[in-house]
Coordinates of C-alpha atoms in Angstrom, one line a residue:
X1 CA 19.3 17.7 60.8
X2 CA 21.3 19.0 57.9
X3 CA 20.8 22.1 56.2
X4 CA 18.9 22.4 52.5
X5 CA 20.4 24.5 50.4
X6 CA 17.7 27.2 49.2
X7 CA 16.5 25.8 46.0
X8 CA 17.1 28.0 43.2
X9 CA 14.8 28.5 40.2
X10 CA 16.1 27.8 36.6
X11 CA 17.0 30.5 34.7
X12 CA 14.5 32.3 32.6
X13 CA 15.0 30.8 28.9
X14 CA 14.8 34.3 26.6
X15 CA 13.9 33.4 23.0
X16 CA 15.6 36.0 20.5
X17 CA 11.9 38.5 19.1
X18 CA 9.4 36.9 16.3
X19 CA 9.8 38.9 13.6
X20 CA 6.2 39.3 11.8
X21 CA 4.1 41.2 9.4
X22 CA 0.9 42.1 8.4
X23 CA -0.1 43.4 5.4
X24 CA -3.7 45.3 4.6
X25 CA -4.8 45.5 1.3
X26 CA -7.1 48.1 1.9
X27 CA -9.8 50.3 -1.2
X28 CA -6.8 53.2 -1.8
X29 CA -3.5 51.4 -0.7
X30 CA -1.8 48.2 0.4
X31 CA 0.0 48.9 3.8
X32 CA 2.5 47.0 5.3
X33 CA 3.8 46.7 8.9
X34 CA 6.6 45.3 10.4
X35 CA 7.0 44.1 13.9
X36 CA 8.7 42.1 16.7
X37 CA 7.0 40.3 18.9
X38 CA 8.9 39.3 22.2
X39 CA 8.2 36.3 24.7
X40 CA 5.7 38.5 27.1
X41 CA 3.6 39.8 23.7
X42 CA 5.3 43.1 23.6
X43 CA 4.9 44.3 20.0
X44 CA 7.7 46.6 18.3
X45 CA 6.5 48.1 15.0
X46 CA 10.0 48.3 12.9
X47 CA 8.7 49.6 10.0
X48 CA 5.8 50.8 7.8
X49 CA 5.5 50.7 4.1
X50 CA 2.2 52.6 2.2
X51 CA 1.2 51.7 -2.0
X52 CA -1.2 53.3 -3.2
X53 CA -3.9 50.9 -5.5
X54 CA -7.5 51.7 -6.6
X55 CA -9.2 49.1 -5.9
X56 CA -12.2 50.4 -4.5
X57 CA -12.8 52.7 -7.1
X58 CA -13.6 50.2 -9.2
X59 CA -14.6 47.6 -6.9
X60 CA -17.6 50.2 -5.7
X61 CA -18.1 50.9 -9.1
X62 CA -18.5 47.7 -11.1
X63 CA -18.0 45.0 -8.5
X64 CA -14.9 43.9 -10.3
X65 CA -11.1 44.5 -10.1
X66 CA -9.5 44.7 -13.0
X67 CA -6.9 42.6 -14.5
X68 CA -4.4 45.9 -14.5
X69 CA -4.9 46.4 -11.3
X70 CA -4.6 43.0 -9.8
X71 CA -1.4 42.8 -11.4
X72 CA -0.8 46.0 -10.1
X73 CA -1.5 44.8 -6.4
X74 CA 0.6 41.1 -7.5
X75 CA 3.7 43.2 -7.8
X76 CA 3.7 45.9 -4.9
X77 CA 3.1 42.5 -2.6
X78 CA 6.2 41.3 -4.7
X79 CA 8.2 44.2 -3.9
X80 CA 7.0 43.8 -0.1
X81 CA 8.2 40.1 -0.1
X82 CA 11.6 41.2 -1.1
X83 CA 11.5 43.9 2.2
X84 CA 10.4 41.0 4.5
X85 CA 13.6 38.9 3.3
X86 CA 15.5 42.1 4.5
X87 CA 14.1 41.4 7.7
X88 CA 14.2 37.9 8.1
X89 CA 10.7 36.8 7.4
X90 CA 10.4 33.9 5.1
X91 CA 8.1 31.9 7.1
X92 CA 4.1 32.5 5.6
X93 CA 3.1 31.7 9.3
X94 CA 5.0 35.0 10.7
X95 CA 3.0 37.1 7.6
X96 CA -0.9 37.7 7.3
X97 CA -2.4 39.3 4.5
X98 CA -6.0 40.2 5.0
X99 CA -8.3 42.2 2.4
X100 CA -11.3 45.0 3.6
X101 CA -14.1 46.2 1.6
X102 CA -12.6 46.5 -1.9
X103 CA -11.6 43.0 -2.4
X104 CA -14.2 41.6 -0.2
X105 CA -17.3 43.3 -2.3
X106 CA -15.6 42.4 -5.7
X107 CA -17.6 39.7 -7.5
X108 CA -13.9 38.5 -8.7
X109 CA -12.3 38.3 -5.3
X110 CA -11.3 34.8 -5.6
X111 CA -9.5 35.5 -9.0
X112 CA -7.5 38.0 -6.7
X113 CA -6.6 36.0 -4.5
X114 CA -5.7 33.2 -6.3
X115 CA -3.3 35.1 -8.4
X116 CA -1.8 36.8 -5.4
X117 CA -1.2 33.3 -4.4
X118 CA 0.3 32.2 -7.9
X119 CA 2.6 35.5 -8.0
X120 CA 3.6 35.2 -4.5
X121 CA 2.5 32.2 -2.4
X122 CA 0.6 34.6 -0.3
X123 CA -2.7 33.8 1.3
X124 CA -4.9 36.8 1.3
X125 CA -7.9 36.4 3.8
X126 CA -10.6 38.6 2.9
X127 CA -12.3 39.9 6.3
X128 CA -16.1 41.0 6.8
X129 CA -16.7 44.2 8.4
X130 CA -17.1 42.2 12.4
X131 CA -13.7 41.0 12.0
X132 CA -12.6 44.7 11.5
X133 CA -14.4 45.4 14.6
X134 CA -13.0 42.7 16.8
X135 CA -9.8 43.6 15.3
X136 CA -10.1 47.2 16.1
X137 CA -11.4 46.4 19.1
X138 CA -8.5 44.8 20.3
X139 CA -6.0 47.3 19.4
X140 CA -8.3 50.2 20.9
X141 CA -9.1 48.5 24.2
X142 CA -5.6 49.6 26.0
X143 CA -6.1 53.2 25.3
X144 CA -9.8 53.2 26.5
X145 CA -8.9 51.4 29.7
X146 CA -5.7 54.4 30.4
X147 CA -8.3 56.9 29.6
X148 CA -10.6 57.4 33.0
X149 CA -13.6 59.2 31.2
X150 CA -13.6 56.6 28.4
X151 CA -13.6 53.4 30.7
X152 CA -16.3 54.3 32.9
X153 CA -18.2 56.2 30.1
X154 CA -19.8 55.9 27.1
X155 CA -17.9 55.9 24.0
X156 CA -17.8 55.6 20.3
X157 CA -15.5 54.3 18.2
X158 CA -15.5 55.3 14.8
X159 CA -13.7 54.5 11.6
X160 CA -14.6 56.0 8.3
X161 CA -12.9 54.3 5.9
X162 CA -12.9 54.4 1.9
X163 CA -15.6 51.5 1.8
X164 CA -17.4 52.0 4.6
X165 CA -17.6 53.6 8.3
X166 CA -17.1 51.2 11.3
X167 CA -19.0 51.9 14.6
X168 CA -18.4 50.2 18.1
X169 CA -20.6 51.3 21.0
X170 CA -18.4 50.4 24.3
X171 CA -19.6 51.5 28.1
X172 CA -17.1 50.4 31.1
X173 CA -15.4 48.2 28.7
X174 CA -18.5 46.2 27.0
X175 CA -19.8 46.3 23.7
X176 CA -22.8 47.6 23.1
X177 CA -23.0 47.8 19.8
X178 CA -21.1 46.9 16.4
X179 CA -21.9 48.1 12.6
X180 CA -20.7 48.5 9.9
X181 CA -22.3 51.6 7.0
X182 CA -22.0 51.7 4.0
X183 CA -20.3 55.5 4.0
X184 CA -17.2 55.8 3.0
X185 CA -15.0 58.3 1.4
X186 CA -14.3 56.7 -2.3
X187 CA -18.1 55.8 -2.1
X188 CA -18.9 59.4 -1.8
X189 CA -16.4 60.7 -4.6
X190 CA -18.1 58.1 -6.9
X191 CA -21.5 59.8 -5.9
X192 CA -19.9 63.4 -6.9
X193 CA -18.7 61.4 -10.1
X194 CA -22.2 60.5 -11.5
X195 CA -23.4 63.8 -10.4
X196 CA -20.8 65.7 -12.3
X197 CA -21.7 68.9 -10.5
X198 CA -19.7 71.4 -9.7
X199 CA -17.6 72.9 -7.2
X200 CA -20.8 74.8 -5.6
X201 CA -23.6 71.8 -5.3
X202 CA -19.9 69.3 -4.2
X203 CA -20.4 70.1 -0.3
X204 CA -24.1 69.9 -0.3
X205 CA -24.2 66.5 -2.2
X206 CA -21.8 65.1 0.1
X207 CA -23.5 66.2 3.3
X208 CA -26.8 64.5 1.6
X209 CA -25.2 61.2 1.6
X210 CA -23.9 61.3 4.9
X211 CA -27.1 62.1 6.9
X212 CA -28.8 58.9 4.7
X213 CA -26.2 56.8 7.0
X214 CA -26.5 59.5 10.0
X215 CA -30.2 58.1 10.5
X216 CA -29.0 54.5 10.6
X217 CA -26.2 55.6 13.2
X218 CA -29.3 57.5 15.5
X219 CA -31.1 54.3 15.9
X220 CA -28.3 52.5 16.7
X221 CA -26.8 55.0 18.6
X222 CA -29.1 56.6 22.1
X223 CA -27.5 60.4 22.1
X224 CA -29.1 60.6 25.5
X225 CA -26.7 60.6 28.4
X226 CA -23.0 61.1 28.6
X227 CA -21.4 60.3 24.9
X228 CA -17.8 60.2 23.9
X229 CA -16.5 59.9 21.0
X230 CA -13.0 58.3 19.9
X231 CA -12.0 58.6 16.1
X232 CA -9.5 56.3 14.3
X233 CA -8.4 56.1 10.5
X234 CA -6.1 58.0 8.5
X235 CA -7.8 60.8 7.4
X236 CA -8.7 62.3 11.2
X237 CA -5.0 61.6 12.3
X238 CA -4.0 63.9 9.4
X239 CA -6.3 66.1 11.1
X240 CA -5.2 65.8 14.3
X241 CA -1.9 66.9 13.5
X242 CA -2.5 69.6 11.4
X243 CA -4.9 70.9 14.5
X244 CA -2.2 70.3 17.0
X245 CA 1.7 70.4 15.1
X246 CA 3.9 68.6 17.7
X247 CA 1.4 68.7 20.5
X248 CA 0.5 64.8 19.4
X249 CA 2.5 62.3 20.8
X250 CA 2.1 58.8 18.9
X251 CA 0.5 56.2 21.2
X252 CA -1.8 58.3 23.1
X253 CA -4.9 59.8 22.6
X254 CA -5.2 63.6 21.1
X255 CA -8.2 65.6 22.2
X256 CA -9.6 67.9 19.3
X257 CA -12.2 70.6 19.3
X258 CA -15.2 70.3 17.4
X259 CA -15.3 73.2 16.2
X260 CA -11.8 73.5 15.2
X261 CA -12.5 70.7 13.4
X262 CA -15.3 71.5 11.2
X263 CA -13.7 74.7 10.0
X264 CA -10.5 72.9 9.3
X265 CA -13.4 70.8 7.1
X266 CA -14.8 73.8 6.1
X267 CA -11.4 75.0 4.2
X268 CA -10.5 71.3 3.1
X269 CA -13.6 70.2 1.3
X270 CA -14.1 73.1 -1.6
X271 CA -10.5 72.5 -2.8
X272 CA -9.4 69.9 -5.2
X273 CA -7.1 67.1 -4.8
X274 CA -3.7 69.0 -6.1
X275 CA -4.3 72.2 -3.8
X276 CA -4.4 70.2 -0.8
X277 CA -1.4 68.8 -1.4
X278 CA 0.5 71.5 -1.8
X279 CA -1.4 73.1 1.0
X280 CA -1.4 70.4 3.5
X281 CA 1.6 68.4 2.4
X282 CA -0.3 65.6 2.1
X283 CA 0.2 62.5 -0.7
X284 CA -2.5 62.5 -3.4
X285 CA -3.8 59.3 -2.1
X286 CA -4.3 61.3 1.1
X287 CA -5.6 64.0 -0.5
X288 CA -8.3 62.5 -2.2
X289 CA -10.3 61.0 0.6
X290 CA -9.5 63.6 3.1
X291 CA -13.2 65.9 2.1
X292 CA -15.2 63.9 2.6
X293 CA -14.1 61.8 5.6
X294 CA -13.4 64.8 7.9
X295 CA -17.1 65.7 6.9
X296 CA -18.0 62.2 7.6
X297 CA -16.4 62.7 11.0
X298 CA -17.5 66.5 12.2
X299 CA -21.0 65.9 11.2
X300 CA -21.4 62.7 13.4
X301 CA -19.6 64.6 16.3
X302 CA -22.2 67.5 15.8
X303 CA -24.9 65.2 15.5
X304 CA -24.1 63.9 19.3
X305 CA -24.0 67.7 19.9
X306 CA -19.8 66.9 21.0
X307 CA -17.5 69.7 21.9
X308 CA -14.4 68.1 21.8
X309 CA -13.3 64.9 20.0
X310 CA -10.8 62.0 20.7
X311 CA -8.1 61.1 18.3
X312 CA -6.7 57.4 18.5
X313 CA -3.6 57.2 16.6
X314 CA -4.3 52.9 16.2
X315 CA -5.3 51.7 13.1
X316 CA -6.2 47.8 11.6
X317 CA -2.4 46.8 11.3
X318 CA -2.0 47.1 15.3
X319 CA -4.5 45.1 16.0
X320 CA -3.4 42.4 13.5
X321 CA 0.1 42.6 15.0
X322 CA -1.7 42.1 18.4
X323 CA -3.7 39.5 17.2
X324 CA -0.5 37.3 16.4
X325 CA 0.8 38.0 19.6
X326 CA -2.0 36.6 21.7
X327 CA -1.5 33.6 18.6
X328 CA -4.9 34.6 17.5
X329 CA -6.7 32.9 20.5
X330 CA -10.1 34.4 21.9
X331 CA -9.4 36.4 25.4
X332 CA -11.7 35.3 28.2
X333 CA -12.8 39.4 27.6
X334 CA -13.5 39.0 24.5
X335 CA -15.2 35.6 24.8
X336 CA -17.4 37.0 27.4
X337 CA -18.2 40.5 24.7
X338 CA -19.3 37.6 22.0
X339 CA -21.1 35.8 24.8
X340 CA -23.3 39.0 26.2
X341 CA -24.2 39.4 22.7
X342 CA -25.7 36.5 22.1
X343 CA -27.6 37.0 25.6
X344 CA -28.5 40.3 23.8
X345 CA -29.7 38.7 20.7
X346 CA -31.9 35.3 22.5
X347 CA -33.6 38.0 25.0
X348 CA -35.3 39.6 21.7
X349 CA -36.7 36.4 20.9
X350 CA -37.7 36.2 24.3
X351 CA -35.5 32.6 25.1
X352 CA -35.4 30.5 28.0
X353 CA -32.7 32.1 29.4
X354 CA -32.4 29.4 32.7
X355 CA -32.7 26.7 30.2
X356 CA -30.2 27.4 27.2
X357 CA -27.4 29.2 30.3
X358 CA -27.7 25.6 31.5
X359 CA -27.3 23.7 28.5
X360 CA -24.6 26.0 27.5
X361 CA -22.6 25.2 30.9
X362 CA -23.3 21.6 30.5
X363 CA -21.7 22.6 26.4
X364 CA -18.5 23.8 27.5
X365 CA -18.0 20.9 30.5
X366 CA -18.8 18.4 27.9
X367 CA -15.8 20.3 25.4
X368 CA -13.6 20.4 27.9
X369 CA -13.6 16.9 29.5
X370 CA -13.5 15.5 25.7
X371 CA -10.7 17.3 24.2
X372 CA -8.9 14.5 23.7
X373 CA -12.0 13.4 21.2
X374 CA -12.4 16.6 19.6
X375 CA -9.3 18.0 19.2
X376 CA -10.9 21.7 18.7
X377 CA -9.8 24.6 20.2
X378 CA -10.9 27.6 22.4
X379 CA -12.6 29.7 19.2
X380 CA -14.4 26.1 18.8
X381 CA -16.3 25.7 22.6
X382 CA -17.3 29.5 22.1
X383 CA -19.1 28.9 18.8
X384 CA -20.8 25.7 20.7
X385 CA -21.5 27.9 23.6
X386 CA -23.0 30.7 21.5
X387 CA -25.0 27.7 19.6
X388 CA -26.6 26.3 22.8
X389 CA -27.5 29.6 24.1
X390 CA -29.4 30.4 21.2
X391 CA -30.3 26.4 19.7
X392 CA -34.4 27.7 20.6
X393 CA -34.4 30.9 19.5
X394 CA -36.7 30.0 16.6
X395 CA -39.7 29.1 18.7
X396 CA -41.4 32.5 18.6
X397 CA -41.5 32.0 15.2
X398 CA -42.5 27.7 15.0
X399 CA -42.0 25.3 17.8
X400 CA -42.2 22.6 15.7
X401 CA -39.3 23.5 13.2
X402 CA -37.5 25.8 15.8
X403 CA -34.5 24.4 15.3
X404 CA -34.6 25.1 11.6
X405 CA -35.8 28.8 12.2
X406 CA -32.7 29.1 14.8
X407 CA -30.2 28.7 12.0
X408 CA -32.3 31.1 9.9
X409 CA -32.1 34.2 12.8
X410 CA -28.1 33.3 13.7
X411 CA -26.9 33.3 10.3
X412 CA -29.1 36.8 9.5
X413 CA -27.9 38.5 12.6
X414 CA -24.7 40.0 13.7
X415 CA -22.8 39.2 17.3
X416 CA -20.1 40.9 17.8
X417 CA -16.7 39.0 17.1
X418 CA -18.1 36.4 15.2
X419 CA -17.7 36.3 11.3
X420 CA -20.4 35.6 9.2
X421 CA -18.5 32.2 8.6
X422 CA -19.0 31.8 12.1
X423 CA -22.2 32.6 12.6
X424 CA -22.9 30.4 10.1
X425 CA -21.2 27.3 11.8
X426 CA -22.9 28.7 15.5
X427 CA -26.3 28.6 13.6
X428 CA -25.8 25.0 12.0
X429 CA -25.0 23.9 15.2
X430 CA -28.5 24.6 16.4
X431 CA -29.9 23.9 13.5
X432 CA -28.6 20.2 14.6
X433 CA -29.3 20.0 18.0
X434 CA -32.2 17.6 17.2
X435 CA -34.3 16.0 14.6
X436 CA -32.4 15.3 11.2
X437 CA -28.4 14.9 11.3
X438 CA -26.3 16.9 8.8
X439 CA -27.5 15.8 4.9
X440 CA -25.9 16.4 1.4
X441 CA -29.1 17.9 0.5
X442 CA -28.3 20.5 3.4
X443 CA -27.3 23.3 1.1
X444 CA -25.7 25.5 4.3
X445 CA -24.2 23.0 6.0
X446 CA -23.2 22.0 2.3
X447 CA -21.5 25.5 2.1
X448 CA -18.7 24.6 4.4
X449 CA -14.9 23.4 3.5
X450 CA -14.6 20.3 4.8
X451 CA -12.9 21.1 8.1
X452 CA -15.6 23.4 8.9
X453 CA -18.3 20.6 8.3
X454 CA -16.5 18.5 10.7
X455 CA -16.0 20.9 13.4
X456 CA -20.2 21.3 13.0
X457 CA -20.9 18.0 13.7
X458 CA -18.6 17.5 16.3
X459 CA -20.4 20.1 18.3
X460 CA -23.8 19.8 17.2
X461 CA -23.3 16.5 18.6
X462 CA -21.9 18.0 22.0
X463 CA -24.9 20.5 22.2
X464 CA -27.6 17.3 21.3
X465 CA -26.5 15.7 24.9
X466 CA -26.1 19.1 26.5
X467 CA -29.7 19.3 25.5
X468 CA -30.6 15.8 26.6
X469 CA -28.9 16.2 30.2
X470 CA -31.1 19.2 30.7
X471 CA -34.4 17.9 28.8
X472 CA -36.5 18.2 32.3
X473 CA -35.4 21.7 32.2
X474 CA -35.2 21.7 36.0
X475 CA -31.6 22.5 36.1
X476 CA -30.9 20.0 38.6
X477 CA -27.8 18.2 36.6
X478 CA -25.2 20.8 36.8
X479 CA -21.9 18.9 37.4
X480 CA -20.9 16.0 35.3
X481 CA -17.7 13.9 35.1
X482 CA -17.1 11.9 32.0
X483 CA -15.3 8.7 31.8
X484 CA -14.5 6.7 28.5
X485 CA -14.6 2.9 29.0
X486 CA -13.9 0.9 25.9
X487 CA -16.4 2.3 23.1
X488 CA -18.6 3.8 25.5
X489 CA -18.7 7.4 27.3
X490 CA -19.9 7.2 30.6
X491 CA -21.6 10.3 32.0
X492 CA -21.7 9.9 35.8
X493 CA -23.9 12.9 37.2
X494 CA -22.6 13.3 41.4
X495 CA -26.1 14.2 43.8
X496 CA -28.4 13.3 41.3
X497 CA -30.1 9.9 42.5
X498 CA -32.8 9.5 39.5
X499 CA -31.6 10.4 36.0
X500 CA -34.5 7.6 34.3
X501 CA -35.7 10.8 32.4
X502 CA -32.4 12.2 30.9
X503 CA -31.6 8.2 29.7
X504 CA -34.8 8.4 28.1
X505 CA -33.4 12.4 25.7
X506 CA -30.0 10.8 25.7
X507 CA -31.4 7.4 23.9
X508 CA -33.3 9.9 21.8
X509 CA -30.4 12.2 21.2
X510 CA -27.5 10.5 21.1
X511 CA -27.2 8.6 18.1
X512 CA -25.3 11.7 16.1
X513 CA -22.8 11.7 18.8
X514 CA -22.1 7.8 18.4
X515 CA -21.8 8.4 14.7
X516 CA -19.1 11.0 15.4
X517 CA -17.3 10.1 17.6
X518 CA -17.7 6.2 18.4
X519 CA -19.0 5.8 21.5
X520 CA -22.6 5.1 23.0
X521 CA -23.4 6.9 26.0
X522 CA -24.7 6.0 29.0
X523 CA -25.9 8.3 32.1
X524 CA -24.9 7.3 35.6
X525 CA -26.6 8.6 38.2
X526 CA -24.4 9.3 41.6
X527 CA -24.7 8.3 45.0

């Protein structure tokens, strides 16, 4: 016989780095970061540009920005446009500009953005405080899992900011826990502001304002047990290196000592703004905030009764630049942190669990076998599979109207990953899942843009024959195969010989889906 020849594989096809950028217009400054990203999702910071703003001095304050200073903010974003042309980046997909608490809290945030968009063309996308958390989860994730004691152990992560203080409770990887406090450092200069006291009562006011939120943190947070503790923001990492000089290497954790730390606090905090700069050699912006968040940040460590502290070096821009990496799409880890949170959530309503875990399977095999239909993505069958675990968690407060009750807990509570946009949709979804379809007169469901209305309907309708295929609650249809046949979807259900009960929910349930998507269903049973 003759010889083959070995068959050789095609080369490897290397596509020249994505230049990107992300851009944080944060309560003191407007940061900028600039990055590569190559084919495997390696991400190359190239360079890092800081403006200081005061936005949330006035935003806390009033609950507007101010015409000066949203001009102000309208030309640094100008001056950063004409760096990004330096580099390259003309493209608005390869930029993203996202707000935190000053802009989002500011009753006038829509006349900021829209003039950022008139001056520059720039979308700015004001974030609530769980995409900060699923953000900074993202970026702090790799160093937890490199870090033996914080994998397997208990940790906190903790972000005091100039708006507010971000917590995340993680244990071998999951998340506990997510909230967001309203302590921040500008909030507490505003509170020393209105007292107009003096250098002597500055210290005690301070510590007053942090043990409000330390009692919210204690119910949130069980000290009992092993407790770590991993600190990220700007003020701590000027701390860190003025603790340890050259010791700290960028990209890997720095431990610190507690007590080190609170008398480096102790020095910092009776000094005003200009002494510390000269001092520390610090910027003024830095200067400013640096008080009262390494009080924030000793106090909660001696609270937990800590001896030593980490020090991540990560901050909200890396985990945007690692969010465009992955193209913004949902991890199965992550999908399955939103997921055990919404377990978390139905169990205190005391759920069905067998019931609503079956419907929710029977969800996402009905999402995936009519993509073609849909045309959602993978952030879409997580919201529907969120929404059918939890489409009856109203019944411990009404049976009757559960499903309205069920959009009323979702949208009040907080799951960690999901926006309150998106709790929102997840809670309409159930809201859906029988009785009444979506109405004008619906003032949520009303709420939505367009797109978003659609995408609710589309999988309310989903979860409404989910519900139906499962309506014995026996679990006995687990497997389905779906088959389109002219204007009709056919469900065939293989080892299930009687199915006369699940025709009866679907003819029932099914009439939203028809509307939608322009089929009638029928159930088939197998042989």
């Amino acid at each position: 016989m003759p010889q083959r020849s070995p068959r050789t594989s095609a080369p490897a096809v290397h596509r020249p780095p994505r230049p990107v950028a992300v851009i944080d217009i944060g309560a003191s400054a407007i940061r900028m970061a600039i990055a590569e990203i190559r084919d495997a999702g390696e991400v190359r910071t190239l360079d890092t540009l800081v403006q200081p703003v005061s936005l949330g001095r006035e935003a806390f304050e009033t609950r507007r920005l101010s015409r000066k200073n949203i001009e102000r903010a309208a030309e640094i974003l100008k001056q950063y446009q004409r760096v990004l042309r330096e580099y390259g980046i003309t493209d608005p997909a390869n930029v993203r500009v996202v707000a935190t608490s000053a802009v989002r809290e500011a009753a006038n945030r829509l006349a900021f953005t829209d003039r950022i968009f008139v001056v520059t063309g720039l979308s700015v996308e004001p974030i609530d405080e769980a995409e900060v958390n699923r953000i900074t989860y993202m970026g702090i994730t790799p160093q937890l899992r490199a870090h033996n004691i914080l994998d397997n152990g208990r940790t906190v992560v903790l972000e005091v900011g100039g708006g507010s203080t971000e917590l995340l409770v993680v244990r071998s990887g999951n998340v506990l826990s997510s909230d967001s406090y309203r302590l921040g450092s500008l909030r507490m200069l505003k509170t020393l502001e209105t007292a107009r006291t003096g250098a002597v009562r500055r210290r005690p006011i301070l510590e007053n304002h942090i043990r409000r939120a330390l009692t919210l943190v204690s119910e949130a947070v069980s000290s009992d047990g092993g407790l770590n503790m991993v600190a990220i923001g700007g003020d701590i990492r000027i701390a860190t290196r003025l603790l340890l000089g050259d010791d700290w290497e960028g990209g890997e954790l720095a431990e610190i000592d507690v007590k080190a730390l609170s008398k480096l606090t102790d020095e910092i905090v009776v000094l005003d703004d200009d002494t510390i700069v000269k001092r520390y050699g610090v910027s003024f912006i830095e200067a400013e905030t640096l008080g009262p968040a390494l009080l924030s940040y000793s106090m909660l460590a001696n609270h937990f009764g800590l001896k030593k502290i980490f020090v991540s070096d990560t901050n909200l821009r890396d985990g945007l630049l690692h969010d465009m990496a992955v193209g913004g799409s949902w991890t199965a880890e992550f999908r399955n942190q939103i997921v055990r949170s919404a377990l978390s959530l139905g169990r205190k309503f005391h759920f069905d669990e067998m019931h609503t875990r079956n419907v929710a399977e029977l969800s996402r095999k009905l999402f995936d076998q009519l993509h073609s239909a849909h045309q959602l993505d993978s952030r879409h069958e997580v919201l529907l599979y969120v929404a059918a675990l939890l489409h009856e968690i109203g019944t411990l407060i009404n049976v009757r109207s559960h499903h309205k009750h069920a959009l009323y807990i979702i949208k009040n509570s907080e799951l960690f990953g999901l926006s309150k946009g998106e709790l929102l949709q997840v809670g309409l979804v159930a809201r859906y899942y029988r009785r009444a379809a979506p109405q004008p007169s619906h003032v949520d469901y009303m709420s939505l843009s367009r797109d978003e209305r659609v995408v609710v309907s589309k999988l309310a309708a989903i979860l409404r024959i989910a519900s139906a295929l499962d309506d014995t609650r026996s679990g006995r249809i687990r497997e389905i195969e779906c088959v389109r046949e002219g204007d009709r979807l056919v469900i065939n259900v293989p080892g299930v010989s009687d199915v006369s009960l699940e025709r009866i929910a679907l003819q029932q349930k099914s009439s939203l889906f028809r509307d939608i998507y322009g089929m009638s269903v029928l159930l088939r049973a197998g042989n």
